[in-house]
Amino acid sequence: MEERMNIYKLLPGSYEAMSGLSDFVKSLGLDHTLSELIKIRASQINGCAFCLNMHARDARNFGETEQRIYALPAWREAPYYTDRERAALALAEAITLVSSTHVPDDVYNDALKVFTKEEIAKITMAVVLINSWNRIAVTSRTLPRD
């Protein structure tokens, strides 16, 4: 498999623009573990090998266990996640699959039970960001790196 293109070379400034949004999302102070779980789950849904590789490694560096990383596709059936993580994962899935789900009221209301609206806004921005990175990497077929 080959990379199709390097969008950042073709469109100078595009990486800096995305990095600026990344810096903004990091500045929001979302919990590192929660942030990485969101990134991994969205990347699984989007089939982004580059981002899966990167964020699984980042999650491990923040102390995440292999068991929880491996169980993410089945998080609803796995006992390893907190109520907050479950609500964030459900919200991340709904936002990622927005054309199918339109973020159902029950998902949003469940998130409101464990997060403030400000925290939901932060999670939303984190999901929007990883979905943007996923779409760039999948379209350009960016290959995972060691």
Short mmCIF file of N, CA and C in Angstrom, two decimals:
data_model
loop_
_atom_site.label_atom_id
_atom_site.label_comp_id
_atom_site.label_asym_id
_atom_site.label_seq_id
_atom_site.Cartn_x
_atom_site.Cartn_y
_atom_site.Cartn_z
N MET A 1 0.84 -1.17 0.00
CA MET A 1 0.00 0.00 0.00
C MET A 1 0.89 1.24 0.00
N GLU A 2 0.51 2.21 -0.79
CA GLU A 2 1.27 3.46 -0.88
C GLU A 2 0.43 4.64 -0.46
N GLU A 3 1.11 5.64 0.05
CA GLU A 3 0.41 6.89 0.32
C GLU A 3 0.01 7.52 -1.01
N ARG A 4 -1.18 8.09 -1.05
CA ARG A 4 -1.69 8.71 -2.27
C ARG A 4 -1.08 10.08 -2.50
N MET A 5 -1.01 10.85 -1.43
CA MET A 5 -0.52 12.22 -1.54
C MET A 5 -0.12 12.69 -0.15
N ASN A 6 0.65 13.75 -0.14
CA ASN A 6 0.95 14.42 1.11
C ASN A 6 0.25 15.77 1.05
N ILE A 7 -0.92 15.83 1.65
CA ILE A 7 -1.76 17.02 1.58
C ILE A 7 -1.05 18.24 2.15
N TYR A 8 -0.17 18.02 3.11
CA TYR A 8 0.50 19.14 3.76
C TYR A 8 1.56 19.77 2.86
N LYS A 9 2.15 18.97 1.96
CA LYS A 9 3.08 19.53 0.97
C LYS A 9 2.31 20.21 -0.16
N LEU A 10 1.18 19.62 -0.52
CA LEU A 10 0.38 20.18 -1.61
C LEU A 10 -0.33 21.47 -1.21
N LEU A 11 -0.68 21.58 0.05
CA LEU A 11 -1.38 22.76 0.56
C LEU A 11 -0.61 23.35 1.74
N PRO A 12 0.43 24.10 1.44
CA PRO A 12 1.21 24.70 2.54
C PRO A 12 0.30 25.49 3.47
N GLY A 13 0.53 25.31 4.74
CA GLY A 13 -0.28 25.98 5.74
C GLY A 13 -1.40 25.12 6.29
N SER A 14 -1.74 24.04 5.58
CA SER A 14 -2.85 23.20 6.05
C SER A 14 -2.49 22.47 7.34
N TYR A 15 -1.25 21.99 7.44
CA TYR A 15 -0.85 21.31 8.67
C TYR A 15 -0.84 22.28 9.84
N GLU A 16 -0.34 23.48 9.60
CA GLU A 16 -0.31 24.49 10.65
C GLU A 16 -1.72 24.84 11.11
N ALA A 17 -2.65 24.91 10.17
CA ALA A 17 -4.04 25.21 10.52
C ALA A 17 -4.63 24.11 11.40
N MET A 18 -4.41 22.86 11.00
CA MET A 18 -4.90 21.73 11.80
C MET A 18 -4.20 21.69 13.16
N SER A 19 -2.91 21.96 13.16
CA SER A 19 -2.16 21.96 14.42
C SER A 19 -2.65 23.05 15.35
N GLY A 20 -3.06 24.18 14.78
CA GLY A 20 -3.62 25.25 15.60
C GLY A 20 -4.89 24.80 16.30
N LEU A 21 -5.74 24.08 15.57
CA LEU A 21 -6.95 23.55 16.19
C LEU A 21 -6.59 22.50 17.24
N SER A 22 -5.59 21.68 16.94
CA SER A 22 -5.12 20.69 17.92
C SER A 22 -4.64 21.37 19.20
N ASP A 23 -3.88 22.43 19.05
CA ASP A 23 -3.39 23.17 20.22
C ASP A 23 -4.55 23.74 21.02
N PHE A 24 -5.56 24.26 20.31
CA PHE A 24 -6.73 24.79 21.00
C PHE A 24 -7.43 23.70 21.81
N VAL A 25 -7.65 22.55 21.18
CA VAL A 25 -8.34 21.44 21.87
C VAL A 25 -7.51 20.98 23.07
N LYS A 26 -6.19 20.88 22.92
CA LYS A 26 -5.34 20.51 24.05
C LYS A 26 -5.47 21.52 25.19
N SER A 27 -5.59 22.79 24.84
CA SER A 27 -5.67 23.84 25.87
C SER A 27 -6.97 23.78 26.67
N LEU A 28 -7.95 23.02 26.20
CA LEU A 28 -9.23 22.92 26.90
C LEU A 28 -9.13 22.11 28.19
N GLY A 29 -8.07 21.32 28.32
CA GLY A 29 -7.84 20.59 29.56
C GLY A 29 -8.64 19.31 29.71
N LEU A 30 -9.07 18.72 28.61
CA LEU A 30 -9.77 17.45 28.67
C LEU A 30 -8.82 16.39 29.22
N ASP A 31 -9.31 15.52 30.08
CA ASP A 31 -8.51 14.45 30.66
C ASP A 31 -7.80 13.67 29.56
N HIS A 32 -6.48 13.42 29.74
CA HIS A 32 -5.68 12.75 28.72
C HIS A 32 -6.22 11.37 28.37
N THR A 33 -6.56 10.59 29.38
CA THR A 33 -7.07 9.24 29.12
C THR A 33 -8.37 9.29 28.34
N LEU A 34 -9.28 10.13 28.77
CA LEU A 34 -10.56 10.27 28.08
C LEU A 34 -10.35 10.73 26.64
N SER A 35 -9.47 11.69 26.46
CA SER A 35 -9.18 12.21 25.13
C SER A 35 -8.64 11.12 24.21
N GLU A 36 -7.73 10.31 24.71
CA GLU A 36 -7.16 9.24 23.87
C GLU A 36 -8.19 8.16 23.57
N LEU A 37 -9.04 7.82 24.54
CA LEU A 37 -10.09 6.84 24.26
C LEU A 37 -11.02 7.34 23.15
N ILE A 38 -11.37 8.61 23.20
CA ILE A 38 -12.21 9.21 22.16
C ILE A 38 -11.51 9.14 20.81
N LYS A 39 -10.23 9.49 20.78
CA LYS A 39 -9.48 9.48 19.51
C LYS A 39 -9.39 8.07 18.94
N ILE A 40 -9.12 7.11 19.80
CA ILE A 40 -9.01 5.72 19.33
C ILE A 40 -10.36 5.24 18.80
N ARG A 41 -11.42 5.48 19.55
CA ARG A 41 -12.74 4.98 19.13
C ARG A 41 -13.19 5.61 17.82
N ALA A 42 -13.04 6.90 17.66
CA ALA A 42 -13.41 7.54 16.39
C ALA A 42 -12.55 7.01 15.26
N SER A 43 -11.27 6.81 15.51
CA SER A 43 -10.37 6.30 14.48
C SER A 43 -10.71 4.86 14.10
N GLN A 44 -11.19 4.07 15.06
CA GLN A 44 -11.65 2.72 14.74
C GLN A 44 -12.85 2.78 13.80
N ILE A 45 -13.81 3.62 14.13
CA ILE A 45 -15.01 3.75 13.30
C ILE A 45 -14.65 4.21 11.90
N ASN A 46 -13.71 5.16 11.81
CA ASN A 46 -13.33 5.72 10.52
C ASN A 46 -12.30 4.88 9.77
N GLY A 47 -11.78 3.84 10.40
CA GLY A 47 -10.81 2.98 9.74
C GLY A 47 -9.48 3.67 9.45
N CYS A 48 -9.04 4.51 10.37
CA CYS A 48 -7.80 5.27 10.17
C CYS A 48 -6.63 4.58 10.87
N ALA A 49 -5.87 3.82 10.11
CA ALA A 49 -4.75 3.06 10.67
C ALA A 49 -3.68 3.99 11.25
N PHE A 50 -3.39 5.09 10.57
CA PHE A 50 -2.38 6.03 11.05
C PHE A 50 -2.74 6.55 12.43
N CYS A 51 -3.97 7.03 12.58
CA CYS A 51 -4.40 7.62 13.86
C CYS A 51 -4.56 6.55 14.94
N LEU A 52 -5.03 5.36 14.58
CA LEU A 52 -5.12 4.27 15.56
C LEU A 52 -3.75 3.95 16.14
N ASN A 53 -2.77 3.82 15.27
CA ASN A 53 -1.41 3.52 15.71
C ASN A 53 -0.89 4.62 16.64
N MET A 54 -1.06 5.87 16.23
CA MET A 54 -0.56 6.99 17.01
C MET A 54 -1.24 7.09 18.38
N HIS A 55 -2.55 7.00 18.39
CA HIS A 55 -3.27 7.25 19.64
C HIS A 55 -3.28 6.05 20.58
N ALA A 56 -3.15 4.85 20.07
CA ALA A 56 -2.96 3.70 20.96
C ALA A 56 -1.63 3.84 21.69
N ARG A 57 -0.61 4.24 20.96
CA ARG A 57 0.71 4.46 21.57
C ARG A 57 0.64 5.60 22.60
N ASP A 58 -0.01 6.72 22.21
CA ASP A 58 -0.15 7.84 23.14
C ASP A 58 -0.90 7.42 24.40
N ALA A 59 -1.97 6.65 24.22
CA ALA A 59 -2.76 6.19 25.38
C ALA A 59 -1.90 5.35 26.32
N ARG A 60 -1.12 4.45 25.76
CA ARG A 60 -0.21 3.63 26.59
C ARG A 60 0.78 4.53 27.33
N ASN A 61 1.28 5.55 26.66
CA ASN A 61 2.23 6.47 27.30
C ASN A 61 1.58 7.24 28.46
N PHE A 62 0.26 7.44 28.40
CA PHE A 62 -0.46 8.10 29.49
C PHE A 62 -0.92 7.09 30.55
N GLY A 63 -0.52 5.81 30.40
CA GLY A 63 -0.84 4.81 31.40
C GLY A 63 -2.05 3.94 31.10
N GLU A 64 -2.61 4.08 29.91
CA GLU A 64 -3.77 3.26 29.55
C GLU A 64 -3.34 1.81 29.39
N THR A 65 -4.23 0.88 29.74
CA THR A 65 -3.90 -0.55 29.66
C THR A 65 -4.24 -1.10 28.28
N GLU A 66 -3.52 -2.15 27.93
CA GLU A 66 -3.79 -2.84 26.67
C GLU A 66 -5.22 -3.37 26.67
N GLN A 67 -5.65 -3.90 27.81
CA GLN A 67 -6.98 -4.49 27.91
C GLN A 67 -8.06 -3.48 27.52
N ARG A 68 -7.97 -2.27 28.05
CA ARG A 68 -8.98 -1.25 27.75
C ARG A 68 -8.88 -0.78 26.30
N ILE A 69 -7.67 -0.71 25.77
CA ILE A 69 -7.51 -0.31 24.37
C ILE A 69 -8.12 -1.38 23.46
N TYR A 70 -7.81 -2.65 23.73
CA TYR A 70 -8.32 -3.74 22.90
C TYR A 70 -9.84 -3.87 22.98
N ALA A 71 -10.41 -3.55 24.13
CA ALA A 71 -11.86 -3.73 24.32
C ALA A 71 -12.69 -2.57 23.79
N LEU A 72 -12.07 -1.50 23.33
CA LEU A 72 -12.84 -0.33 22.90
C LEU A 72 -13.94 -0.62 21.88
N PRO A 73 -13.70 -1.47 20.87
CA PRO A 73 -14.80 -1.72 19.93
C PRO A 73 -16.04 -2.32 20.60
N ALA A 74 -15.85 -2.95 21.76
CA ALA A 74 -16.96 -3.58 22.49
C ALA A 74 -17.15 -2.92 23.85
N TRP A 75 -16.93 -1.62 23.95
CA TRP A 75 -16.97 -0.93 25.24
C TRP A 75 -18.30 -1.09 25.96
N ARG A 76 -19.38 -1.22 25.22
CA ARG A 76 -20.69 -1.36 25.87
C ARG A 76 -20.79 -2.67 26.66
N GLU A 77 -20.09 -3.70 26.21
CA GLU A 77 -20.15 -5.00 26.87
C GLU A 77 -18.99 -5.23 27.82
N ALA A 78 -18.02 -4.33 27.85
CA ALA A 78 -16.82 -4.52 28.68
C ALA A 78 -16.97 -3.76 30.00
N PRO A 79 -16.53 -4.36 31.10
CA PRO A 79 -16.71 -3.73 32.42
C PRO A 79 -15.60 -2.73 32.79
N TYR A 80 -14.74 -2.38 31.85
CA TYR A 80 -13.52 -1.64 32.17
C TYR A 80 -13.65 -0.12 32.17
N TYR A 81 -14.80 0.41 31.80
CA TYR A 81 -14.93 1.85 31.59
C TYR A 81 -15.86 2.49 32.61
N THR A 82 -15.53 3.71 33.01
CA THR A 82 -16.35 4.45 33.97
C THR A 82 -17.61 4.98 33.28
N ASP A 83 -18.55 5.45 34.09
CA ASP A 83 -19.76 6.05 33.52
C ASP A 83 -19.43 7.25 32.64
N ARG A 84 -18.47 8.05 33.07
CA ARG A 84 -18.06 9.21 32.26
C ARG A 84 -17.45 8.77 30.94
N GLU A 85 -16.59 7.76 30.98
CA GLU A 85 -15.99 7.26 29.75
C GLU A 85 -17.04 6.69 28.81
N ARG A 86 -18.00 5.97 29.37
CA ARG A 86 -19.07 5.40 28.55
C ARG A 86 -19.89 6.50 27.88
N ALA A 87 -20.22 7.53 28.63
CA ALA A 87 -21.00 8.64 28.06
C ALA A 87 -20.20 9.35 26.98
N ALA A 88 -18.91 9.54 27.21
CA ALA A 88 -18.06 10.20 26.22
C ALA A 88 -17.90 9.34 24.97
N LEU A 89 -17.75 8.04 25.15
CA LEU A 89 -17.62 7.14 23.99
C LEU A 89 -18.91 7.11 23.18
N ALA A 90 -20.05 7.07 23.85
CA ALA A 90 -21.33 7.09 23.13
C ALA A 90 -21.49 8.39 22.36
N LEU A 91 -21.13 9.49 22.98
CA LEU A 91 -21.21 10.79 22.31
C LEU A 91 -20.23 10.85 21.14
N ALA A 92 -19.02 10.36 21.34
CA ALA A 92 -18.02 10.34 20.26
C ALA A 92 -18.51 9.51 19.07
N GLU A 93 -19.10 8.36 19.35
CA GLU A 93 -19.64 7.53 18.27
C GLU A 93 -20.76 8.26 17.53
N ALA A 94 -21.66 8.88 18.26
CA ALA A 94 -22.79 9.57 17.63
C ALA A 94 -22.32 10.75 16.78
N ILE A 95 -21.34 11.49 17.28
CA ILE A 95 -20.81 12.62 16.50
C ILE A 95 -20.08 12.11 15.27
N THR A 96 -19.30 11.06 15.42
CA THR A 96 -18.56 10.48 14.30
C THR A 96 -19.51 9.96 13.23
N LEU A 97 -20.62 9.38 13.65
CA LEU A 97 -21.61 8.81 12.72
C LEU A 97 -22.80 9.76 12.55
N VAL A 98 -22.55 11.05 12.58
CA VAL A 98 -23.62 12.05 12.61
C VAL A 98 -24.61 11.91 11.45
N SER A 99 -24.16 11.48 10.29
CA SER A 99 -25.09 11.36 9.16
C SER A 99 -26.10 10.24 9.39
N SER A 100 -25.76 9.29 10.25
CA SER A 100 -26.68 8.20 10.57
C SER A 100 -27.46 8.44 11.85
N THR A 101 -26.82 9.09 12.82
CA THR A 101 -27.43 9.18 14.15
C THR A 101 -27.99 10.55 14.51
N HIS A 102 -27.44 11.60 13.94
CA HIS A 102 -27.83 12.97 14.29
C HIS A 102 -27.73 13.24 15.79
N VAL A 103 -26.84 12.55 16.47
CA VAL A 103 -26.63 12.66 17.92
C VAL A 103 -27.97 12.61 18.65
N PRO A 104 -28.45 11.41 18.90
CA PRO A 104 -29.76 11.24 19.54
C PRO A 104 -29.85 11.93 20.90
N ASP A 105 -31.06 12.34 21.24
CA ASP A 105 -31.30 13.01 22.52
C ASP A 105 -30.86 12.15 23.70
N ASP A 106 -31.11 10.84 23.63
CA ASP A 106 -30.74 10.00 24.77
C ASP A 106 -29.23 9.97 24.98
N VAL A 107 -28.46 10.00 23.91
CA VAL A 107 -27.00 10.02 24.04
C VAL A 107 -26.56 11.34 24.67
N TYR A 108 -27.11 12.44 24.18
CA TYR A 108 -26.77 13.75 24.73
C TYR A 108 -27.21 13.86 26.19
N ASN A 109 -28.42 13.42 26.47
CA ASN A 109 -28.93 13.51 27.85
C ASN A 109 -28.15 12.62 28.82
N ASP A 110 -27.71 11.46 28.35
CA ASP A 110 -26.86 10.60 29.18
C ASP A 110 -25.53 11.30 29.48
N ALA A 111 -25.00 12.00 28.49
CA ALA A 111 -23.76 12.75 28.71
C ALA A 111 -23.98 13.87 29.74
N LEU A 112 -25.14 14.51 29.68
CA LEU A 112 -25.46 15.58 30.64
C LEU A 112 -25.54 15.08 32.08
N LYS A 113 -25.78 13.79 32.25
CA LYS A 113 -25.85 13.23 33.61
C LYS A 113 -24.48 13.19 34.28
N VAL A 114 -23.42 13.15 33.48
CA VAL A 114 -22.07 13.00 34.06
C VAL A 114 -21.10 14.12 33.65
N PHE A 115 -21.51 14.96 32.71
CA PHE A 115 -20.68 16.07 32.25
C PHE A 115 -21.47 17.37 32.29
N THR A 116 -20.76 18.47 32.46
CA THR A 116 -21.39 19.78 32.30
C THR A 116 -21.50 20.07 30.80
N LYS A 117 -22.27 21.08 30.46
CA LYS A 117 -22.36 21.47 29.04
C LYS A 117 -20.99 21.91 28.52
N GLU A 118 -20.21 22.57 29.37
CA GLU A 118 -18.86 22.97 28.94
C GLU A 118 -17.99 21.75 28.65
N GLU A 119 -18.09 20.73 29.49
CA GLU A 119 -17.32 19.50 29.24
C GLU A 119 -17.80 18.82 27.96
N ILE A 120 -19.10 18.82 27.71
CA ILE A 120 -19.63 18.24 26.47
C ILE A 120 -19.11 19.03 25.27
N ALA A 121 -19.02 20.34 25.40
CA ALA A 121 -18.47 21.16 24.32
C ALA A 121 -17.01 20.78 24.06
N LYS A 122 -16.25 20.54 25.11
CA LYS A 122 -14.85 20.14 24.96
C LYS A 122 -14.75 18.78 24.27
N ILE A 123 -15.58 17.84 24.69
CA ILE A 123 -15.60 16.52 24.06
C ILE A 123 -15.98 16.65 22.59
N THR A 124 -16.97 17.47 22.31
CA THR A 124 -17.40 17.69 20.93
C THR A 124 -16.24 18.19 20.08
N MET A 125 -15.50 19.16 20.58
CA MET A 125 -14.37 19.69 19.82
C MET A 125 -13.29 18.62 19.61
N ALA A 126 -13.05 17.79 20.63
CA ALA A 126 -12.07 16.72 20.49
C ALA A 126 -12.50 15.72 19.42
N VAL A 127 -13.79 15.41 19.38
CA VAL A 127 -14.30 14.47 18.37
C VAL A 127 -14.24 15.09 16.98
N VAL A 128 -14.63 16.34 16.86
CA VAL A 128 -14.55 17.03 15.57
C VAL A 128 -13.11 17.02 15.06
N LEU A 129 -12.17 17.30 15.94
CA LEU A 129 -10.76 17.34 15.55
C LEU A 129 -10.27 15.98 15.06
N ILE A 130 -10.49 14.91 15.83
CA ILE A 130 -9.98 13.61 15.41
C ILE A 130 -10.66 13.15 14.13
N ASN A 131 -11.93 13.48 13.95
CA ASN A 131 -12.59 13.12 12.70
C ASN A 131 -11.97 13.86 11.52
N SER A 132 -11.56 15.09 11.73
CA SER A 132 -10.88 15.84 10.66
C SER A 132 -9.54 15.20 10.32
N TRP A 133 -8.75 14.90 11.34
CA TRP A 133 -7.46 14.23 11.10
C TRP A 133 -7.68 12.88 10.40
N ASN A 134 -8.69 12.11 10.85
CA ASN A 134 -8.99 10.82 10.23
C ASN A 134 -9.29 10.97 8.75
N ARG A 135 -10.10 11.94 8.41
CA ARG A 135 -10.50 12.12 7.03
C ARG A 135 -9.33 12.51 6.14
N ILE A 136 -8.42 13.30 6.67
CA ILE A 136 -7.22 13.65 5.91
C ILE A 136 -6.36 12.40 5.72
N ALA A 137 -6.11 11.67 6.80
CA ALA A 137 -5.22 10.50 6.73
C ALA A 137 -5.81 9.38 5.88
N VAL A 138 -7.12 9.15 5.99
CA VAL A 138 -7.75 8.08 5.20
C VAL A 138 -7.74 8.45 3.71
N THR A 139 -8.10 9.68 3.39
CA THR A 139 -8.15 10.11 1.99
C THR A 139 -6.76 10.07 1.35
N SER A 140 -5.75 10.53 2.09
CA SER A 140 -4.40 10.56 1.53
C SER A 140 -3.67 9.23 1.71
N ARG A 141 -4.34 8.32 2.43
CA ARG A 141 -3.79 7.00 2.75
C ARG A 141 -2.44 7.12 3.47
N THR A 142 -2.43 7.95 4.50
CA THR A 142 -1.23 8.12 5.31
C THR A 142 -0.96 6.83 6.07
N LEU A 143 0.24 6.30 5.92
CA LEU A 143 0.58 5.01 6.49
C LEU A 143 1.03 5.15 7.94
N PRO A 144 0.70 4.16 8.78
CA PRO A 144 1.16 4.18 10.17
C PRO A 144 2.68 4.22 10.22
N ARG A 145 3.18 4.87 11.24
CA ARG A 145 4.63 4.97 11.43
C ARG A 145 5.00 4.35 12.77
N ASP A 146 6.19 3.78 12.82
CA ASP A 146 6.68 3.18 14.08
C ASP A 146 7.12 4.23 15.05
#
